PDB file of C-alpha atoms in Angstrom:
ATOM      1  CA  MET J  11      70.048  34.752  -7.946  1.00  0.00           C
ATOM      2  CA  PRO J  12      69.542  38.458  -7.144  1.00  0.00           C
ATOM      3  CA  PHE J  13      72.693  40.622  -7.321  1.00  0.00           C
ATOM      4  CA  PHE J  14      72.537  41.456  -3.599  1.00  0.00           C
ATOM      5  CA  PHE J  15      72.894  37.826  -2.560  1.00  0.00           C
ATOM      6  CA  ARG J  16      75.662  37.185  -5.069  1.00  0.00           C
ATOM      7  CA  ALA J  17      77.588  40.230  -3.779  1.00  0.00           C
ATOM      8  CA  LEU J  18      76.965  39.507  -0.080  1.00  0.00           C
ATOM      9  CA  PRO J  19      80.052  37.268   0.444  1.00  0.00           C
ATOM     10  CA  LEU J  20      82.305  39.944  -1.019  1.00  0.00           C
ATOM     11  CA  LEU J  21      80.708  42.593   1.160  1.00  0.00           C
ATOM     12  CA  LEU J  22      81.161  40.531   4.302  1.00  0.00           C
ATOM     13  CA  ALA J  23      84.796  39.836   3.462  1.00  0.00           C
ATOM     14  CA  PHE J  24      85.402  43.546   2.933  1.00  0.00           C
ATOM     15  CA  LEU J  25      83.893  44.442   6.298  1.00  0.00           C
ATOM     16  CA  ALA J  26      85.807  41.674   8.054  1.00  0.00           C
ATOM     17  CA  THR J  27      89.106  43.231   7.037  1.00  0.00           C
ATOM     18  CA  GLY J  28      88.169  46.484   8.746  1.00  0.00           C
ATOM     19  CA  ALA J  29      88.636  48.352   5.479  1.00  0.00           C
ATOM     20  CA  GLY J  30      85.116  49.671   5.614  1.00  0.00           C
ATOM     21  CA  ALA J  31      85.862  51.522   8.850  1.00  0.00           C
ATOM     22  CA  ALA J  32      89.182  53.000   7.748  1.00  0.00           C
ATOM     23  CA  PRO J  33      87.818  56.363   6.524  1.00  0.00           C
ATOM     24  CA  ASP J  34      86.344  57.015   9.968  1.00  0.00           C
ATOM     25  CA  GLN J  35      89.592  56.389  11.812  1.00  0.00           C
ATOM     26  CA  PRO J  36      91.493  59.469  13.049  1.00  0.00           C
ATOM     27  CA  LEU J  37      94.771  60.843  11.772  1.00  0.00           C
ATOM     28  CA  ARG J  38      97.952  61.231  13.788  1.00  0.00           C
ATOM     29  CA  LEU J  39     100.954  63.541  13.657  1.00  0.00           C
ATOM     30  CA  ILE J  40     104.290  62.631  15.229  1.00  0.00           C
ATOM     31  CA  LEU J  41     106.837  65.440  15.544  1.00  0.00           C
ATOM     32  CA  VAL J  42     110.531  64.536  15.442  1.00  0.00           C
ATOM     33  CA  GLY J  43     113.192  67.189  15.791  1.00  0.00           C
ATOM     34  CA  ASP J  44     115.213  69.519  17.998  1.00  0.00           C
ATOM     35  CA  SER J  45     114.502  72.402  20.393  1.00  0.00           C
ATOM     36  CA  THR J  46     112.983  74.642  17.723  1.00  0.00           C
ATOM     37  CA  MET J  47     110.146  72.115  17.451  1.00  0.00           C
ATOM     38  CA  ALA J  48     110.118  70.897  21.067  1.00  0.00           C
ATOM     39  CA  SER J  49     107.776  71.925  23.881  1.00  0.00           C
ATOM     40  CA  SER J  50     108.647  75.183  25.701  1.00  0.00           C
ATOM     41  CA  THR J  51     111.366  76.250  23.247  1.00  0.00           C
ATOM     42  CA  GLY J  52     109.788  75.574  19.851  1.00  0.00           C
ATOM     43  CA  TYR J  53     106.576  75.666  17.828  1.00  0.00           C
ATOM     44  CA  GLY J  54     105.538  71.996  18.053  1.00  0.00           C
ATOM     45  CA  ASP J  55     102.925  72.271  20.772  1.00  0.00           C
ATOM     46  CA  ALA J  56     101.358  75.310  19.078  1.00  0.00           C
ATOM     47  CA  LEU J  57     101.100  73.274  15.872  1.00  0.00           C
ATOM     48  CA  CYS J  58      99.458  70.387  17.728  1.00  0.00           C
ATOM     49  CA  ALA J  59      96.977  72.808  19.311  1.00  0.00           C
ATOM     50  CA  ARG J  60      95.681  73.729  15.844  1.00  0.00           C
ATOM     51  CA  LEU J  61      94.529  70.188  15.121  1.00  0.00           C
ATOM     52  CA  THR J  62      90.965  69.003  15.581  1.00  0.00           C
ATOM     53  CA  PRO J  63      90.262  67.187  18.889  1.00  0.00           C
ATOM     54  CA  ASP J  64      90.076  63.785  17.200  1.00  0.00           C
ATOM     55  CA  THR J  65      93.529  64.163  15.593  1.00  0.00           C
ATOM     56  CA  ALA J  66      96.335  62.802  17.770  1.00  0.00           C
ATOM     57  CA  CYS J  67      99.620  64.679  17.999  1.00  0.00           C
ATOM     58  CA  HIS J  68     102.785  63.440  19.711  1.00  0.00           C
ATOM     59  CA  ASN J  69     105.514  66.050  20.073  1.00  0.00           C
ATOM     60  CA  LEU J  70     108.610  63.875  20.504  1.00  0.00           C
ATOM     61  CA  ALA J  71     111.074  66.625  19.517  1.00  0.00           C
ATOM     62  CA  ARG J  72     113.795  67.204  22.117  1.00  0.00           C
ATOM     63  CA  GLY J  73     116.222  70.038  22.684  1.00  0.00           C
ATOM     64  CA  GLY J  74     119.861  69.568  21.753  1.00  0.00           C
ATOM     65  CA  ARG J  75     119.273  66.620  19.419  1.00  0.00           C
ATOM     66  CA  SER J  76     120.711  66.203  15.961  1.00  0.00           C
ATOM     67  CA  SER J  77     119.833  63.816  13.158  1.00  0.00           C
ATOM     68  CA  GLY J  78     122.422  61.462  14.647  1.00  0.00           C
ATOM     69  CA  SER J  79     121.957  61.802  18.418  1.00  0.00           C
ATOM     70  CA  PHE J  80     118.152  61.485  18.261  1.00  0.00           C
ATOM     71  CA  ARG J  81     118.619  57.988  16.911  1.00  0.00           C
ATOM     72  CA  ALA J  82     121.673  57.144  19.044  1.00  0.00           C
ATOM     73  CA  GLU J  83     119.704  57.864  22.220  1.00  0.00           C
ATOM     74  CA  GLY J  84     116.956  55.453  21.192  1.00  0.00           C
ATOM     75  CA  ARG J  85     114.345  58.165  20.676  1.00  0.00           C
ATOM     76  CA  TRP J  86     113.669  57.076  17.112  1.00  0.00           C
ATOM     77  CA  ASP J  87     112.817  53.611  18.428  1.00  0.00           C
ATOM     78  CA  GLU J  88     109.887  55.202  20.257  1.00  0.00           C
ATOM     79  CA  VAL J  89     108.606  56.640  16.982  1.00  0.00           C
ATOM     80  CA  LEU J  90     108.878  53.295  15.204  1.00  0.00           C
ATOM     81  CA  SER J  91     107.042  51.565  18.054  1.00  0.00           C
ATOM     82  CA  LEU J  92     104.142  54.012  17.726  1.00  0.00           C
ATOM     83  CA  LEU J  93     103.983  53.490  13.973  1.00  0.00           C
ATOM     84  CA  ARG J  94     104.116  49.706  14.132  1.00  0.00           C
ATOM     85  CA  ALA J  95     101.443  49.555  16.821  1.00  0.00           C
ATOM     86  CA  GLY J  96      99.027  51.443  14.598  1.00  0.00           C
ATOM     87  CA  ASP J  97      96.633  52.078  17.495  1.00  0.00           C
ATOM     88  CA  GLY J  98      93.633  52.439  15.197  1.00  0.00           C
ATOM     89  CA  PHE J  99      94.842  55.487  13.271  1.00  0.00           C
ATOM     90  CA  ARG J 100      93.992  55.719   9.597  1.00  0.00           C
ATOM     91  CA  VAL J 101      97.418  57.170   8.831  1.00  0.00           C
ATOM     92  CA  SER J 102     100.333  58.670  10.764  1.00  0.00           C
ATOM     93  CA  TYR J 103     102.336  61.596   9.417  1.00  0.00           C
ATOM     94  CA  VAL J 104     105.860  61.973  10.793  1.00  0.00           C
ATOM     95  CA  LEU J 105     107.330  65.483  10.609  1.00  0.00           C
ATOM     96  CA  ILE J 106     111.148  65.298  10.664  1.00  0.00           C
ATOM     97  CA  GLN J 107     113.214  68.460  11.262  1.00  0.00           C
ATOM     98  CA  PHE J 108     116.917  68.570  12.121  1.00  0.00           C
ATOM     99  CA  GLY J 109     119.868  70.795  11.328  1.00  0.00           C
ATOM    100  CA  HIS J 110     120.619  73.141  14.231  1.00  0.00           C
ATOM    101  CA  ASN J 111     122.572  70.636  16.278  1.00  0.00           C
ATOM    102  CA  ASP J 112     124.083  68.966  13.225  1.00  0.00           C
ATOM    103  CA  GLN J 113     126.236  72.061  12.758  1.00  0.00           C
ATOM    104  CA  PRO J 114     129.953  71.929  13.656  1.00  0.00           C
ATOM    105  CA  GLY J 115     131.262  72.404  17.185  1.00  0.00           C
ATOM    106  CA  LYS J 116     128.816  70.121  18.989  1.00  0.00           C
ATOM    107  CA  PRO J 117     130.649  66.936  20.035  1.00  0.00           C
ATOM    108  CA  GLY J 118     128.551  63.797  19.795  1.00  0.00           C
ATOM    109  CA  ARG J 119     125.930  65.609  17.726  1.00  0.00           C
ATOM    110  CA  SER J 120     127.502  67.343  14.731  1.00  0.00           C
ATOM    111  CA  THR J 121     127.195  65.649  11.344  1.00  0.00           C
ATOM    112  CA  ASP J 122     128.752  66.214   7.950  1.00  0.00           C
ATOM    113  CA  TYR J 123     126.114  67.916   5.789  1.00  0.00           C
ATOM    114  CA  VAL J 124     127.560  66.451   2.576  1.00  0.00           C
ATOM    115  CA  ASN J 125     127.332  62.776   3.529  1.00  0.00           C
ATOM    116  CA  GLU J 126     126.257  61.893   7.068  1.00  0.00           C
ATOM    117  CA  PHE J 127     123.366  64.340   7.522  1.00  0.00           C
ATOM    118  CA  PRO J 128     121.581  63.496   4.245  1.00  0.00           C
ATOM    119  CA  ALA J 129     122.132  59.779   4.897  1.00  0.00           C
ATOM    120  CA  ASN J 130     120.478  60.172   8.309  1.00  0.00           C
ATOM    121  CA  MET J 131     117.511  62.045   6.855  1.00  0.00           C
ATOM    122  CA  ARG J 132     117.109  59.522   4.052  1.00  0.00           C
ATOM    123  CA  ARG J 133     117.072  56.699   6.573  1.00  0.00           C
ATOM    124  CA  TYR J 134     114.338  58.429   8.586  1.00  0.00           C
ATOM    125  CA  VAL J 135     112.209  58.650   5.449  1.00  0.00           C
ATOM    126  CA  GLU J 136     112.758  55.022   4.492  1.00  0.00           C
ATOM    127  CA  GLU J 137     112.081  53.659   7.985  1.00  0.00           C
ATOM    128  CA  THR J 138     108.956  55.791   8.419  1.00  0.00           C
ATOM    129  CA  ARG J 139     107.525  54.330   5.236  1.00  0.00           C
ATOM    130  CA  ALA J 140     108.551  50.789   6.140  1.00  0.00           C
ATOM    131  CA  ALA J 141     106.681  51.162   9.454  1.00  0.00           C
ATOM    132  CA  GLY J 142     103.526  52.376   7.713  1.00  0.00           C
ATOM    133  CA  GLY J 143     103.851  56.128   8.229  1.00  0.00           C
ATOM    134  CA  ILE J 144     104.062  59.077   5.853  1.00  0.00           C
ATOM    135  CA  PRO J 145     107.261  61.124   6.217  1.00  0.00           C
ATOM    136  CA  VAL J 146     107.213  64.908   5.885  1.00  0.00           C
ATOM    137  CA  LEU J 147     110.652  66.511   5.806  1.00  0.00           C
ATOM    138  CA  VAL J 148     110.984  70.004   7.286  1.00  0.00           C
ATOM    139  CA  THR J 149     113.932  72.333   6.696  1.00  0.00           C
ATOM    140  CA  PRO J 150     115.241  73.945   9.910  1.00  0.00           C
ATOM    141  CA  LEU J 151     113.578  77.016  11.373  1.00  0.00           C
ATOM    142  CA  THR J 152     115.765  80.058  10.729  1.00  0.00           C
ATOM    143  CA  ARG J 153     117.828  81.733  13.393  1.00  0.00           C
ATOM    144  CA  ARG J 154     116.888  85.389  13.773  1.00  0.00           C
ATOM    145  CA  ASN J 155     120.442  86.731  13.445  1.00  0.00           C
ATOM    146  CA  PHE J 156     120.900  89.825  11.296  1.00  0.00           C
ATOM    147  CA  ARG J 157     124.047  91.014   9.570  1.00  0.00           C
ATOM    148  CA  GLY J 158     123.292  94.601   8.823  1.00  0.00           C
ATOM    149  CA  ASP J 159     119.877  94.686   7.175  1.00  0.00           C
ATOM    150  CA  TRP J 160     119.770  90.989   6.264  1.00  0.00           C
ATOM    151  CA  VAL J 161     119.023  87.728   8.061  1.00  0.00           C
ATOM    152  CA  HIS J 162     122.110  85.525   8.150  1.00  0.00           C
ATOM    153  CA  ASP J 163     121.250  82.044   6.856  1.00  0.00           C
ATOM    154  CA  ASP J 164     123.848  79.885   8.637  1.00  0.00           C
ATOM    155  CA  LEU J 165     121.591  76.831   8.158  1.00  0.00           C
ATOM    156  CA  ALA J 166     121.642  76.997   4.348  1.00  0.00           C
ATOM    157  CA  PRO J 167     123.753  73.827   3.768  1.00  0.00           C
ATOM    158  CA  TRP J 168     121.514  71.704   6.003  1.00  0.00           C
ATOM    159  CA  SER J 169     118.359  73.117   4.440  1.00  0.00           C
ATOM    160  CA  SER J 170     119.732  72.353   0.986  1.00  0.00           C
ATOM    161  CA  ALA J 171     120.517  68.785   2.021  1.00  0.00           C
ATOM    162  CA  VAL J 172     116.945  68.262   3.268  1.00  0.00           C
ATOM    163  CA  ARG J 173     115.535  69.546  -0.014  1.00  0.00           C
ATOM    164  CA  GLN J 174     117.768  67.167  -1.944  1.00  0.00           C
ATOM    165  CA  VAL J 175     116.688  64.177   0.152  1.00  0.00           C
ATOM    166  CA  ALA J 176     113.037  65.148  -0.380  1.00  0.00           C
ATOM    167  CA  ARG J 177     113.591  65.203  -4.136  1.00  0.00           C
ATOM    168  CA  GLU J 178     115.449  61.889  -4.180  1.00  0.00           C
ATOM    169  CA  THR J 179     112.941  60.063  -1.982  1.00  0.00           C
ATOM    170  CA  LYS J 180     109.859  61.898  -3.301  1.00  0.00           C
ATOM    171  CA  ALA J 181     108.950  62.761   0.278  1.00  0.00           C
ATOM    172  CA  ALA J 182     106.701  65.692   1.159  1.00  0.00           C
ATOM    173  CA  LEU J 183     108.645  68.816   2.110  1.00  0.00           C
ATOM    174  CA  VAL J 184     107.810  71.891   4.150  1.00  0.00           C
ATOM    175  CA  ASP J 185     110.523  74.456   3.449  1.00  0.00           C
ATOM    176  CA  LEU J 186     110.255  76.135   6.830  1.00  0.00           C
ATOM    177  CA  ASN J 187     113.717  77.650   6.461  1.00  0.00           C
ATOM    178  CA  VAL J 188     112.653  79.687   3.432  1.00  0.00           C
ATOM    179  CA  LEU J 189     109.270  80.595   4.915  1.00  0.00           C
ATOM    180  CA  SER J 190     110.647  81.660   8.293  1.00  0.00           C
ATOM    181  CA  MET J 191     113.591  83.560   6.770  1.00  0.00           C
ATOM    182  CA  ALA J 192     111.270  85.616   4.586  1.00  0.00           C
ATOM    183  CA  ASP J 193     109.070  86.269   7.613  1.00  0.00           C
ATOM    184  CA  VAL J 194     111.940  87.398   9.840  1.00  0.00           C
ATOM    185  CA  GLN J 195     113.431  89.518   7.058  1.00  0.00           C
ATOM    186  CA  ALA J 196     110.122  91.323   6.607  1.00  0.00           C
ATOM    187  CA  MET J 197     109.805  91.905  10.363  1.00  0.00           C
ATOM    188  CA  GLY J 198     113.259  93.351  10.877  1.00  0.00           C
ATOM    189  CA  PRO J 199     115.494  92.731  13.913  1.00  0.00           C
ATOM    190  CA  ARG J 200     113.532  94.690  16.497  1.00  0.00           C
ATOM    191  CA  GLN J 201     110.176  93.052  15.802  1.00  0.00           C
ATOM    192  CA  ALA J 202     111.807  89.636  15.290  1.00  0.00           C
ATOM    193  CA  ASP J 203     113.168  89.859  18.837  1.00  0.00           C
ATOM    194  CA  THR J 204     109.576  89.747  20.139  1.00  0.00           C
ATOM    195  CA  LEU J 205     109.428  86.094  19.009  1.00  0.00           C
ATOM    196  CA  ALA J 206     112.182  85.052  21.436  1.00  0.00           C
ATOM    197  CA  ARG J 207     111.948  83.822  24.988  1.00  0.00           C
ATOM    198  CA  ALA J 208     112.014  86.585  27.573  1.00  0.00           C
ATOM    199  CA  GLY J 209     114.613  87.436  30.207  1.00  0.00           C
ATOM    200  CA  ALA J 210     117.735  85.376  30.766  1.00  0.00           C
ATOM    201  CA  ASN J 211     116.579  82.784  28.221  1.00  0.00           C
ATOM    202  CA  PHE J 212     116.547  85.294  25.356  1.00  0.00           C
ATOM    203  CA  ASP J 213     118.359  84.174  22.194  1.00  0.00           C
ATOM    204  CA  HIS J 214     117.900  84.275  18.432  1.00  0.00           C
ATOM    205  CA  THR J 215     117.264  80.550  17.952  1.00  0.00           C
ATOM    206  CA  HIS J 216     114.488  79.445  20.290  1.00  0.00           C
ATOM    207  CA  VAL J 217     111.001  80.905  20.478  1.00  0.00           C
ATOM    208  CA  GLY J 218     108.737  82.096  23.244  1.00  0.00           C
ATOM    209  CA  PRO J 219     104.915  82.051  23.187  1.00  0.00           C
ATOM    210  CA  ALA J 220     104.616  84.628  20.388  1.00  0.00           C
ATOM    211  CA  GLY J 221     107.137  82.807  18.202  1.00  0.00           C
ATOM    212  CA  ALA J 222     105.530  79.434  18.885  1.00  0.00           C
ATOM    213  CA  GLU J 223     102.128  80.748  17.821  1.00  0.00           C
ATOM    214  CA  ARG J 224     103.534  82.422  14.733  1.00  0.00           C
ATOM    215  CA  TYR J 225     105.431  79.384  13.475  1.00  0.00           C
ATOM    216  CA  GLY J 226     102.816  76.882  14.598  1.00  0.00           C
ATOM    217  CA  SER J 227     100.376  78.776  12.383  1.00  0.00           C
ATOM    218  CA  MET J 228     102.911  78.951   9.544  1.00  0.00           C
ATOM    219  CA  MET J 229     103.444  75.197   9.680  1.00  0.00           C
ATOM    220  CA  ALA J 230      99.704  74.503   9.775  1.00  0.00           C
ATOM    221  CA  ARG J 231      99.164  76.556   6.617  1.00  0.00           C
ATOM    222  CA  ALA J 232     102.106  74.902   4.866  1.00  0.00           C
ATOM    223  CA  LEU J 233     100.945  71.406   5.762  1.00  0.00           C
ATOM    224  CA  ARG J 234      97.481  72.122   4.421  1.00  0.00           C
ATOM    225  CA  ARG J 235      99.047  73.087   1.104  1.00  0.00           C
ATOM    226  CA  GLN J 236     101.601  70.267   0.926  1.00  0.00           C
ATOM    227  CA  GLU J 237      99.445  67.422   2.242  1.00  0.00           C
ATOM    228  CA  PRO J 238      95.788  67.748   1.207  1.00  0.00           C
ATOM    229  CA  GLY J 239      94.992  64.693   3.312  1.00  0.00           C
ATOM    230  CA  LEU J 240      95.817  66.754   6.397  1.00  0.00           C
ATOM    231  CA  ALA J 241      93.563  69.714   5.587  1.00  0.00           C
ATOM    232  CA  ALA J 242      90.560  68.386   7.496  1.00  0.00           C
ATOM    233  CA  ALA J 243      92.762  67.624  10.520  1.00  0.00           C
ATOM    234  CA  PHE J 244      93.312  71.359  11.019  1.00  0.00           C
ATOM    235  CA  GLY J 245      89.620  72.210  10.776  1.00  0.00           C
ATOM    236  CA  SER J 246      89.110  75.975  10.769  1.00  0.00           C
ATOM    237  CA  ALA J 247      92.254  76.694  12.805  1.00  0.00           C
ATOM    238  CA  ARG J 248      94.470  79.489  11.523  1.00  0.00           C
TER     239      ARG J 248
END
């Protein structure tokens, strides 16, 4: 019997599983985090805008949320529902960035960076994988506060905890804290202020249009380096 006819049943079984179509299915990014990633106050939408038209991007980051309150409010359930549904995507990457609202002095949101915060981040990684997604941990975007000539890194303990969780779980990591701190330090306080929101909304944490574009581009470049499978999803975008 010719080889083609002997191999035909295997070929038909392969196609029936849908595996043959998998490479043509689109990718998806799901953004999970706080206001520095959220629409209007963060870089998330600018990052999504750099993706090719056939790459889906859901910016589910919300202002004021910590690694604990995002879950407590049921927002993480929405992420898990998207992952479990699949919706025809070849793979879904989940970017997870918390820290700002985990800091002390925020009732109902603050977490202990030694125990509670890393446990929360570890659980996000584990549940993303269990639901079929690929977790990408992101250290928190720096605040643009200067003490004299130097950026003050008040998010260092939370950034360190994220790095440790990434090492322990072997999850992909974008060290946005280090990247953004170096960027702000090089700019200096006056130029760094141009990244903020204008008028009464000005502060040294959130970003306006210029900051969103700058850090959306920074994240796109970092993701290309860290996750080669995402490179094509950004096309020729900067």
